[in-house]
Coordinates of C-alpha atoms in Angstrom, one line a residue:
Chain E
M545 CA 51.8 -95.3 72.5
T546 CA 48.7 -97.1 73.5
D547 CA 48.7 -100.8 74.3
V548 CA 47.2 -103.6 72.3
V549 CA 44.5 -104.2 74.9
T550 CA 43.2 -100.7 74.6
L551 CA 43.3 -101.1 70.8
F552 CA 41.3 -104.3 71.1
E553 CA 38.8 -102.7 73.6
I554 CA 38.1 -99.7 71.4
S555 CA 37.9 -101.8 68.3
A556 CA 35.3 -103.9 70.0
L557 CA 33.4 -100.8 71.2
N558 CA 33.3 -99.6 67.6
A559 CA 32.0 -102.9 66.4
E560 CA 29.3 -102.9 69.0
Y561 CA 28.4 -99.3 68.1
A562 CA 28.0 -100.1 64.5
A563 CA 26.1 -103.3 65.2
A564 CA 23.6 -101.4 67.3
I565 CA 22.8 -99.0 64.5
D566 CA 22.9 -101.5 61.7
A567 CA 20.6 -103.9 63.5
D568 CA 18.1 -101.1 64.3
R569 CA 18.8 -101.2 68.0
L570 CA 18.9 -97.4 68.1
E571 CA 17.7 -97.3 71.7
D572 CA 21.2 -98.7 72.6
W573 CA 23.0 -96.0 70.7
P574 CA 23.0 -93.3 73.4
D575 CA 24.5 -95.7 75.9
F576 CA 27.8 -95.6 74.0
F577 CA 28.2 -92.0 75.2
H578 CA 28.9 -90.3 78.6
P579 CA 26.0 -88.2 79.9
D580 CA 27.9 -85.0 79.0
C581 CA 29.1 -85.6 75.5
L582 CA 29.3 -84.2 72.0
Y583 CA 28.0 -86.0 69.0
K584 CA 28.2 -84.2 65.7
I585 CA 27.9 -85.1 62.0
T586 CA 29.7 -82.7 59.8
T587 CA 32.0 -82.6 56.8
A588 CA 35.8 -82.4 56.1
D589 CA 35.2 -78.9 54.5
N590 CA 33.4 -77.6 57.6
V591 CA 36.2 -78.9 59.9
A592 CA 38.9 -77.4 57.7
K593 CA 37.2 -74.0 57.8
G594 CA 36.4 -74.1 61.5
Y595 CA 32.7 -74.0 60.9
Q596 CA 31.1 -75.4 64.1
A597 CA 27.6 -76.5 62.8
G598 CA 26.7 -80.1 62.2
I599 CA 23.6 -81.6 60.6
V600 CA 23.2 -83.4 63.9
Y601 CA 24.6 -81.6 67.0
A602 CA 23.9 -83.1 70.4
D603 CA 25.8 -82.0 73.6
T604 CA 24.1 -84.4 76.0
Q605 CA 23.3 -88.1 76.0
A606 CA 19.6 -87.1 76.6
M607 CA 19.6 -85.3 73.3
L608 CA 20.7 -88.5 71.6
R609 CA 17.8 -90.3 73.3
D610 CA 15.4 -87.5 72.2
R611 CA 16.6 -88.0 68.6
V612 CA 15.9 -91.7 68.8
A613 CA 12.5 -91.0 70.3
A614 CA 11.8 -88.5 67.5
L615 CA 12.8 -91.1 64.8
R616 CA 10.6 -93.7 66.4
Q617 CA 7.6 -91.5 67.2
A618 CA 7.6 -88.4 65.1
N619 CA 9.7 -88.5 61.9
I620 CA 8.5 -90.1 58.7
Y621 CA 11.0 -91.7 56.4
E622 CA 11.1 -94.5 53.9
R623 CA 12.3 -97.8 55.4
Q624 CA 16.1 -98.1 55.0
R625 CA 19.1 -99.6 56.8
Y626 CA 22.8 -99.0 57.0
R627 CA 25.8 -101.2 56.9
H628 CA 28.8 -99.7 58.6
I629 CA 32.3 -100.9 57.5
L630 CA 34.9 -99.7 59.9
G631 CA 38.6 -99.4 59.8
L632 CA 41.0 -100.0 62.6
P633 CA 41.0 -97.2 65.1
R634 CA 44.2 -95.1 65.2
L635 CA 44.8 -94.3 68.9
T636 CA 46.7 -91.6 70.7
E637 CA 46.8 -90.8 74.4
G638 CA 44.9 -87.7 75.4
P639 CA 45.0 -85.8 78.7
E640 CA 44.1 -87.4 82.0
G641 CA 43.6 -90.9 80.8
A642 CA 41.5 -90.0 77.7
I643 CA 42.1 -91.8 74.4
L644 CA 41.9 -90.0 71.1
S645 CA 40.7 -92.2 68.3
D646 CA 40.3 -91.9 64.6
T647 CA 38.4 -94.6 62.7
S648 CA 37.4 -94.6 59.0
F649 CA 33.8 -95.5 58.2
L650 CA 32.0 -96.5 55.1
V651 CA 28.2 -96.6 55.3
V652 CA 26.1 -98.3 52.6
R653 CA 22.4 -97.5 52.7
T654 CA 19.9 -100.0 51.5
M655 CA 16.5 -98.6 50.7
R656 CA 13.1 -100.4 51.0
E657 CA 13.1 -101.2 47.3
G658 CA 16.6 -102.6 47.4
Q659 CA 18.7 -99.7 46.0
M660 CA 22.1 -99.6 47.6
D661 CA 24.3 -96.5 47.8
V662 CA 27.5 -95.5 49.4
F663 CA 25.7 -93.0 51.7
A664 CA 28.6 -91.7 53.8
V665 CA 32.4 -92.1 53.9
G666 CA 34.6 -90.4 56.4
A667 CA 36.3 -90.8 59.8
Y668 CA 35.1 -90.7 63.4
R669 CA 37.2 -88.3 65.5
D670 CA 36.6 -89.5 69.0
I671 CA 37.6 -88.8 72.6
L672 CA 37.0 -91.7 74.9
R673 CA 37.1 -92.2 78.7
R674 CA 36.1 -95.1 80.9
D675 CA 32.8 -94.9 82.7
P676 CA 32.4 -95.8 86.4
S677 CA 32.1 -99.4 85.5
G678 CA 35.4 -99.3 83.6
A679 CA 33.9 -99.5 80.1
W680 CA 35.1 -97.1 77.4
R681 CA 32.4 -94.5 76.4
F682 CA 32.5 -91.6 74.0
V683 CA 33.1 -88.1 75.5
E684 CA 33.1 -86.9 71.9
R685 CA 32.3 -88.5 68.6
I686 CA 32.5 -86.3 65.5
A687 CA 31.5 -88.1 62.3
I688 CA 33.5 -86.2 59.7
C689 CA 32.2 -87.0 56.2
D690 CA 34.5 -86.6 53.2
S691 CA 31.7 -85.4 51.0
P692 CA 29.6 -82.3 51.6
R693 CA 26.6 -84.1 50.2
F694 CA 23.9 -85.9 52.2
D695 CA 21.5 -87.7 49.9
T696 CA 17.8 -86.9 50.5
L697 CA 17.8 -87.1 54.3
L698 CA 19.8 -88.5 57.1
A699 CA 17.5 -90.2 59.6
I700 CA 19.5 -93.0 61.1
P701 CA 22.7 -91.7 62.8
L702 CA 26.2 -92.5 61.6
Chain D
M686 CA 7.7 -87.1 26.2
D687 CA 7.0 -86.7 22.5
Q688 CA 5.5 -83.2 22.6
S689 CA 7.2 -80.1 23.8
A690 CA 5.8 -78.4 27.0
R691 CA 4.7 -75.4 25.1
D692 CA 2.7 -77.6 22.6
L693 CA 1.1 -79.4 25.4
A694 CA 0.2 -76.2 27.2
N695 CA -1.2 -74.8 24.0
D696 CA -3.1 -78.0 23.2
R697 CA -4.6 -77.9 26.6
S698 CA -5.0 -74.2 27.2
M699 CA -8.8 -74.5 27.1
G700 CA -9.0 -77.6 29.3
H701 CA -5.9 -79.3 30.7
W702 CA -4.2 -76.2 32.1
P703 CA -7.2 -74.0 32.8
E704 CA -7.0 -70.3 33.4
G705 CA -6.3 -69.7 37.1
L706 CA -3.9 -71.1 39.5
T707 CA -5.7 -74.0 41.2
R708 CA -4.4 -76.8 38.9
V709 CA -0.9 -77.8 38.0
P710 CA -0.4 -80.4 35.3
Y711 CA 2.1 -83.1 36.3
W712 CA 4.1 -83.0 33.1
V713 CA 5.7 -79.7 34.3
Y714 CA 7.8 -81.8 36.7
R715 CA 8.8 -84.4 34.1
D716 CA 9.2 -82.9 30.7
P717 CA 12.9 -82.2 29.5
D718 CA 11.6 -79.5 27.2
V719 CA 10.2 -77.6 30.3
A720 CA 13.7 -77.9 31.9
R721 CA 15.4 -76.5 28.8
D722 CA 12.8 -73.7 28.6
E723 CA 13.4 -72.9 32.3
Q724 CA 17.1 -72.5 31.8
A725 CA 16.5 -70.0 29.0
R726 CA 13.5 -68.1 30.5
L727 CA 14.1 -68.3 34.2
F728 CA 17.7 -69.0 35.0
E729 CA 19.1 -66.9 32.2
G730 CA 16.0 -64.7 32.0
P731 CA 14.6 -61.7 34.0
A732 CA 14.8 -63.3 37.4
W733 CA 17.3 -62.7 40.3
H734 CA 19.4 -65.6 41.6
F735 CA 21.2 -65.9 44.9
L736 CA 25.0 -66.2 44.2
C737 CA 26.7 -66.0 47.6
L738 CA 27.1 -63.9 50.7
D739 CA 28.9 -60.6 50.8
I740 CA 31.1 -61.9 53.6
D741 CA 32.2 -64.8 51.4
L742 CA 34.3 -62.2 49.5
P743 CA 36.0 -60.0 52.1
D744 CA 39.0 -59.0 50.1
I745 CA 39.9 -58.0 46.5
G746 CA 40.6 -61.1 44.5
D747 CA 38.4 -63.4 46.7
Y748 CA 36.0 -65.5 44.6
R749 CA 33.4 -68.2 45.0
T750 CA 31.8 -70.4 42.4
T751 CA 28.1 -71.2 42.2
M752 CA 25.3 -72.2 39.9
V753 CA 22.5 -70.3 38.3
G754 CA 20.3 -73.2 37.1
A755 CA 22.7 -75.2 34.8
M756 CA 25.0 -72.3 34.3
P757 CA 28.3 -72.3 36.4
V758 CA 29.1 -68.8 37.7
V759 CA 32.1 -67.1 39.3
V760 CA 31.5 -64.4 41.8
S761 CA 34.5 -62.2 42.7
R762 CA 35.5 -59.1 44.6
A763 CA 36.9 -56.7 42.0
E764 CA 39.7 -54.1 42.3
D765 CA 37.2 -51.3 42.9
G766 CA 35.7 -53.2 45.9
G767 CA 32.6 -54.1 44.0
I768 CA 31.3 -57.6 43.3
A769 CA 31.4 -59.0 39.8
A770 CA 29.8 -62.2 38.5
F771 CA 30.4 -64.0 35.2
E772 CA 29.8 -67.3 33.6
N773 CA 32.4 -69.8 34.6
R774 CA 33.3 -70.6 31.0
C775 CA 36.4 -69.6 29.1
A776 CA 35.6 -67.6 26.0
H777 CA 38.0 -69.8 24.0
R778 CA 36.9 -73.4 24.2
G779 CA 34.4 -73.3 27.0
A780 CA 36.4 -74.9 29.9
L781 CA 35.7 -73.9 33.5
I782 CA 37.8 -70.9 34.5
C783 CA 37.6 -71.6 38.2
L784 CA 37.9 -75.1 39.5
D785 CA 37.3 -74.7 43.3
D786 CA 34.4 -73.7 45.5
A787 CA 36.3 -70.6 46.6
G788 CA 39.7 -69.0 46.5
K789 CA 41.8 -65.9 46.0
G790 CA 43.8 -64.5 43.1
K791 CA 44.9 -61.4 41.2
D792 CA 43.2 -62.6 38.1
F793 CA 41.8 -65.8 36.5
H794 CA 43.7 -68.1 34.1
C795 CA 41.9 -70.8 32.1
I796 CA 44.2 -73.9 32.7
Y797 CA 43.5 -75.2 29.2
H798 CA 45.3 -72.6 27.0
A799 CA 46.1 -69.9 29.6
W800 CA 43.6 -67.3 28.5
R801 CA 43.6 -64.7 31.2
Y802 CA 40.7 -62.7 32.7
D803 CA 40.6 -59.9 35.2
L804 CA 38.5 -60.1 38.4
R805 CA 35.4 -58.8 36.4
G806 CA 35.8 -61.6 33.8
N807 CA 37.2 -59.3 31.0
L808 CA 39.6 -61.2 28.7
K809 CA 43.0 -59.6 29.2
S810 CA 45.5 -61.7 27.4
I811 CA 45.8 -64.7 25.2
A812 CA 48.9 -67.1 25.3
F813 CA 50.9 -66.9 22.1
R814 CA 48.6 -64.3 20.8
H815 CA 51.3 -63.1 18.3
G816 CA 52.5 -66.7 17.6
V817 CA 56.0 -68.0 18.1
N818 CA 58.9 -66.6 16.0
G819 CA 56.5 -64.7 13.9
K820 CA 54.5 -67.8 13.0
G821 CA 51.0 -68.7 14.1
G822 CA 49.0 -66.7 16.7
M823 CA 45.6 -65.1 16.6
P824 CA 44.5 -62.8 13.7
E825 CA 45.6 -59.2 14.3
N826 CA 41.9 -58.1 14.3
F827 CA 40.8 -60.5 17.0
D828 CA 38.9 -58.2 19.5
M829 CA 39.5 -59.4 23.1
A830 CA 36.9 -56.9 24.4
A831 CA 34.3 -58.6 22.3
H832 CA 35.0 -62.0 23.7
G833 CA 34.5 -63.1 27.3
P834 CA 32.2 -65.1 29.5
R835 CA 28.7 -63.7 29.9
K836 CA 28.5 -61.2 32.7
L837 CA 25.7 -60.9 35.3
R838 CA 24.2 -57.8 36.8
V839 CA 24.9 -58.0 40.5
T840 CA 23.1 -56.5 43.5
V841 CA 24.0 -56.8 47.2
V842 CA 21.1 -56.7 49.6
C843 CA 21.2 -57.5 53.3
G844 CA 24.6 -59.1 52.9
L845 CA 23.3 -61.4 50.1
V846 CA 24.7 -61.3 46.6
F847 CA 22.1 -61.8 43.8
G848 CA 22.7 -61.8 40.1
T849 CA 20.9 -61.9 36.8
L850 CA 22.0 -62.1 33.1
S851 CA 19.0 -60.1 32.1
E852 CA 19.0 -56.3 31.4
E853 CA 15.2 -56.4 31.5
A854 CA 14.9 -57.7 35.1
P855 CA 13.5 -55.0 37.3
D856 CA 15.7 -53.8 40.1
F857 CA 15.9 -56.4 43.0
E858 CA 13.7 -54.6 45.5
T859 CA 10.9 -54.0 42.9
Y860 CA 11.3 -57.7 41.9
V861 CA 10.8 -58.8 45.5
G862 CA 8.3 -56.2 46.6
P863 CA 8.2 -54.0 49.7
E864 CA 6.3 -56.5 52.0
V865 CA 8.8 -59.3 51.7
M866 CA 11.8 -56.9 51.5
A867 CA 10.8 -55.9 55.1
R868 CA 10.8 -59.5 56.1
L869 CA 14.2 -60.1 54.6
R870 CA 15.6 -57.0 56.5
R871 CA 14.0 -58.2 59.7
V872 CA 16.3 -61.2 59.8
L873 CA 19.4 -60.1 57.9
H874 CA 20.0 -56.8 59.8
K875 CA 23.7 -57.1 60.7
K876 CA 27.0 -58.7 59.8
L877 CA 26.6 -62.4 59.1
E878 CA 29.0 -65.3 59.8
V879 CA 28.9 -68.7 58.2
I880 CA 28.8 -71.6 60.7
G881 CA 28.4 -74.5 58.2
R882 CA 27.7 -75.6 54.7
F883 CA 26.0 -78.8 53.5
T884 CA 24.5 -80.0 50.2
Q885 CA 21.4 -82.1 50.1
P886 CA 20.7 -83.8 46.8
L887 CA 17.0 -84.4 46.4
P888 CA 15.3 -86.9 44.0
C889 CA 12.8 -84.5 42.6
N890 CA 12.2 -81.7 40.2
W891 CA 13.3 -78.4 41.7
K892 CA 9.8 -77.0 41.6
L893 CA 8.4 -79.6 43.9
Y894 CA 10.9 -78.4 46.6
M895 CA 10.0 -74.7 46.1
E896 CA 6.3 -75.6 46.3
N897 CA 7.0 -77.4 49.6
V898 CA 8.8 -74.4 51.0
R899 CA 5.8 -72.2 50.1
D900 CA 3.3 -74.8 51.3
T901 CA 2.2 -73.5 54.7
Y902 CA -0.6 -76.1 54.7
H903 CA 1.7 -79.2 55.0
A904 CA 4.1 -78.0 57.7
S905 CA 2.2 -79.1 60.8
L906 CA 0.7 -82.2 59.1
L907 CA 3.8 -83.8 57.6
H908 CA 6.1 -82.7 60.4
T909 CA 5.0 -84.2 63.7
F910 CA 7.9 -82.7 65.6
F911 CA 6.5 -79.2 64.9
T912 CA 3.0 -79.9 66.2
T913 CA 3.9 -82.0 69.2
F914 CA 6.2 -79.3 70.6
R915 CA 4.0 -76.5 69.5
I916 CA 6.7 -74.8 67.3
T917 CA 4.0 -74.3 64.8
R918 CA 0.3 -75.1 64.5
L919 CA -2.1 -73.6 62.1
S920 CA -4.0 -72.4 65.1
Q921 CA -1.0 -70.4 66.3
G922 CA -0.9 -66.8 65.1
G923 CA 0.9 -65.8 61.9
G924 CA 0.1 -65.7 58.3
V925 CA 1.6 -65.8 54.8
M926 CA 2.4 -62.8 52.6
V927 CA 2.8 -63.1 48.8
G928 CA 4.2 -60.4 46.6
A929 CA 1.9 -59.1 43.9
N930 CA 3.9 -60.8 41.1
G931 CA 4.1 -64.0 43.1
V932 CA 7.9 -63.8 43.1
A933 CA 8.4 -63.6 46.9
H934 CA 6.7 -65.1 49.9
A935 CA 7.1 -65.0 53.6
S936 CA 5.2 -67.1 56.1
T937 CA 5.4 -66.5 59.8
T938 CA 4.4 -68.3 63.0
L939 CA 4.0 -66.5 66.3
A940 CA 4.9 -67.9 69.6
A941 CA 2.2 -70.3 70.9
P942 CA -0.2 -69.2 73.6
P943 CA -0.2 -71.3 76.7
G944 CA -2.7 -74.1 77.3
P945 CA -3.8 -77.2 75.4
D946 CA -4.7 -77.1 71.7
D947 CA -7.0 -79.7 70.2
T948 CA -7.0 -78.4 66.6
Y949 CA -5.2 -81.6 65.5
A950 CA -7.0 -84.1 67.8
G951 CA -7.0 -87.5 66.1
M952 CA -4.6 -86.7 63.3
R953 CA -1.3 -88.6 62.9
S954 CA 0.7 -85.5 63.6
D955 CA -1.1 -85.0 67.0
N956 CA 1.0 -86.7 69.6
Q957 CA 0.6 -84.8 72.8
G958 CA 2.3 -87.5 74.9
F959 CA 5.7 -87.0 73.3
Q960 CA 8.1 -85.3 75.7
L961 CA 11.7 -84.3 75.3
E962 CA 14.1 -85.5 77.9
D963 CA 16.5 -82.6 77.2
P964 CA 14.4 -79.6 76.0
S965 CA 17.4 -77.3 76.3
F966 CA 17.7 -77.1 72.5
M967 CA 14.2 -75.8 72.2
A968 CA 15.0 -72.8 74.4
S969 CA 15.3 -69.7 72.2
V970 CA 15.6 -66.0 72.4
A971 CA 13.5 -63.4 70.6
E972 CA 16.4 -61.8 68.8
F973 CA 14.5 -59.8 66.3
G974 CA 12.4 -57.8 68.7
D975 CA 9.1 -59.4 67.9
N976 CA 7.2 -62.7 68.8
I977 CA 7.7 -64.3 65.4
Q978 CA 9.1 -67.7 66.2
L979 CA 9.4 -69.0 62.7
Q980 CA 9.7 -67.3 59.4
I981 CA 10.3 -68.9 56.0
L982 CA 10.9 -66.6 53.1
S983 CA 11.5 -67.4 49.5
I984 CA 12.4 -65.5 46.4
F985 CA 11.6 -67.0 43.0
P986 CA 13.0 -69.1 41.6
G987 CA 15.6 -70.6 44.0
F988 CA 16.3 -68.7 47.2
I989 CA 15.1 -69.5 50.7
L990 CA 15.8 -67.8 54.0
Q991 CA 15.0 -69.8 57.1
Q992 CA 14.4 -68.6 60.7
I993 CA 13.3 -71.4 62.9
H994 CA 13.7 -70.0 66.4
N995 CA 17.4 -69.0 66.3
A996 CA 18.4 -71.5 63.6
L997 CA 19.1 -69.4 60.6
A998 CA 20.0 -70.8 57.2
I999 CA 20.0 -69.9 53.5
R1000 CA 19.0 -72.5 51.0
Q1001 CA 19.8 -72.3 47.4
I1002 CA 18.0 -74.6 44.8
V1003 CA 20.2 -75.9 41.9
P1004 CA 18.3 -78.0 39.4
R1005 CA 20.2 -81.1 38.3
G1006 CA 18.1 -82.4 35.4
V1007 CA 14.4 -82.9 35.3
D1008 CA 14.1 -85.2 38.4
K1009 CA 17.0 -84.2 40.6
M1010 CA 18.2 -81.1 42.4
D1011 CA 20.7 -80.0 44.9
L1012 CA 19.8 -77.9 47.9
N1013 CA 22.8 -75.9 49.1
W1014 CA 22.5 -75.1 52.8
T1015 CA 24.5 -72.2 54.4
Y1016 CA 24.0 -72.2 58.2
I1017 CA 24.5 -68.7 59.5
G1018 CA 24.8 -66.7 62.6
F1019 CA 25.8 -63.1 63.3
A1020 CA 29.4 -61.9 63.8
D1021 CA 28.5 -60.5 67.2
D1022 CA 26.7 -63.7 68.5
T1023 CA 27.4 -64.3 72.2
P1024 CA 28.8 -67.8 72.9
E1025 CA 25.4 -68.7 74.4
L1026 CA 23.5 -67.6 71.4
R1027 CA 25.9 -69.4 69.0
N1028 CA 25.5 -72.6 71.1
M1029 CA 21.7 -72.2 70.7
R1030 CA 22.0 -71.9 66.9
L1031 CA 24.2 -75.1 66.9
K1032 CA 21.7 -77.0 68.9
Q1033 CA 18.7 -75.7 67.0
G1034 CA 20.5 -76.8 63.8
N1035 CA 19.0 -80.2 64.7
L1036 CA 15.6 -78.8 63.7
A1037 CA 16.2 -78.3 60.0
G1038 CA 18.6 -79.5 57.3
P1039 CA 19.1 -83.0 56.0
A1040 CA 18.8 -84.6 59.5
G1041 CA 16.3 -82.0 60.7
L1042 CA 14.0 -83.4 63.5
V1043 CA 11.3 -81.0 62.3
S1044 CA 11.7 -81.2 58.6
M1045 CA 13.8 -84.2 57.4
E1046 CA 10.6 -85.3 55.7
D1047 CA 10.9 -82.4 53.2
G1048 CA 13.9 -84.1 51.7
A1049 CA 11.9 -87.1 50.7
V1050 CA 8.4 -85.9 50.0
G1051 CA 9.3 -84.3 46.7
G1052 CA 10.7 -87.7 45.6
F1053 CA 7.4 -89.3 46.7
V1054 CA 5.5 -87.0 44.3
Q1055 CA 8.1 -87.5 41.5
R1056 CA 7.6 -91.3 41.8
G1057 CA 3.9 -91.0 42.3
I1058 CA 3.3 -89.0 39.1
A1059 CA 5.5 -91.2 36.8
A1060 CA 2.4 -92.2 34.7
A1061 CA 0.3 -89.1 35.3
N1062 CA 1.0 -87.0 32.2
E1063 CA -2.7 -86.3 31.7
E1064 CA -3.4 -85.5 35.4
D1065 CA -3.2 -82.3 37.5
S1066 CA -2.5 -81.5 41.1
I1067 CA -5.0 -79.5 43.1
L1068 CA -4.3 -76.2 44.8
E1069 CA -7.6 -75.0 46.1
M1070 CA -6.8 -74.7 49.8
G1071 CA -7.7 -71.1 50.9
G1072 CA -9.4 -70.3 47.5
A1073 CA -8.0 -69.5 44.1
S1074 CA -5.9 -66.4 44.6
A1075 CA -2.3 -65.8 45.4
E1076 CA -2.8 -63.1 47.9
T1077 CA -1.4 -62.3 51.4
S1078 CA -3.5 -64.2 53.9
E1079 CA -3.9 -64.2 57.7
T1080 CA -4.1 -68.0 57.9
R1081 CA -1.6 -70.6 56.9
A1082 CA -4.4 -73.0 56.1
T1083 CA -4.0 -71.9 52.5
E1084 CA -2.0 -72.7 49.4
A1085 CA -1.9 -69.0 48.4
S1086 CA 1.9 -68.8 48.2
V1087 CA 2.1 -72.0 46.2
R1088 CA -0.3 -70.4 43.7
G1089 CA 2.0 -67.4 43.8
F1090 CA 4.9 -69.6 42.8
W1091 CA 2.9 -70.7 39.7
K1092 CA 1.9 -67.1 39.0
A1093 CA 5.5 -66.1 38.8
W1094 CA 6.5 -69.3 36.9
R1095 CA 3.8 -69.0 34.3
A1096 CA 4.6 -65.3 33.7
H1097 CA 8.3 -66.1 33.2
M1098 CA 7.6 -69.1 31.0
D1099 CA 4.8 -67.4 29.0
I1100 CA 2.5 -70.4 29.6

């Protein structure tokens, strides 16, 4: 059983994480992770079958920064933004002070011309530990989408 | 559109769609009559269609469902160990026979009225065939053998299962041609393993995506990531091969020579200052015994095999109406991958796919054309890069394999 303070802290972390992405502060996004981490976007079907691949698969924080740099400097995509709607994290205690967290997400994508779509729905399956400053950071964040479908392209991370 | 595609083509045969392969009229991407004709002439015609992997059906009774154009299809491992494929449509009232992506059973029952099929799609029994208490039932002379879903010819090549409804289609290897068959065997040379599946709906006519796959000219111009990190540049070695009938293509890029390259100086895609903080995911091994760093292979109308470094994937095109399609991705490795090589594939998975650092633009660019041509029924696109033919070429600064696509398309469509 985790305490209410931890629940509050991790809920606040999730809120900050979503706000960074939704406000296009992508440069802040890698800072939510430990230097050695795993960030993956996959689907419920792939998880159920034990398939390891993700459409995004980063095993270092530097890879996350590279992805942001690529989005800013290399990739071309039509202007769009996300709005993350998050559920309350469901926490369990992991080994050696780690926290395991599951949080539902719903992401609405709004395109340049105003079209809005439910772009992704699913749950984050997270492992968190405190960094040296005492702040919770993701050791692992797997975004598990309920649908196998990713419309047109996924540029901005979930 | 008021006129059918064929009428338009005939009306314009002297002018609007000239002889040759260097012009494509935009109505081919928009006309519902073209889409209906394609279903009959391509997807149900003498062409071969990717169905699934051999390893998807390890045991007798295993099945997968897939699509051949608009036609739902069941692929199953039959009692004799062979693979069968048949339309996923009950002979009785047309309901889907199989309702899941994959599964296993001794036979297939339509849930609607419990008509039962064996693993090859043969109708084996009809519920209440003889009625109840001597009343009702099917006529005595109803011939079960004469009723069933349409069956596909099936071939298994390099662990891939292809099918066709047509008796006239040439055998698969003749259809593909020896040059590209060798390229297929180069990659798919041992037992495969699926490592992920994703579907990417695209807002464009399916042909725009297949043209993009065959378009060796765009790769280093649209995709900055490629050029910046020298994964491919037109100035790197390589080339494009196109089968004589236009059905198959394979483009290759050789590993880059060392030293600076100014071929793209001043173009948007040139960005020599862009450095990766963690280049570990660009490390790759030459696992196919050659220096081909990248190979993209396609088989008309809807199959693509990707090798980008060690990122291997199969892509299947499924048209969903005239201006939509699904791209079904199967990320693969080999069963004997070392943990290190498997990890390389997972990390290089970032290069392609819906979130591909190299190629995410491919998801959108077909939609940009689809939207751009909304009022261009009288206009044509231009395919003159590298000449007018659809032949194998030692440069990738050519649209030869796109012209090859149209060569195959027009032959099948009789336009």
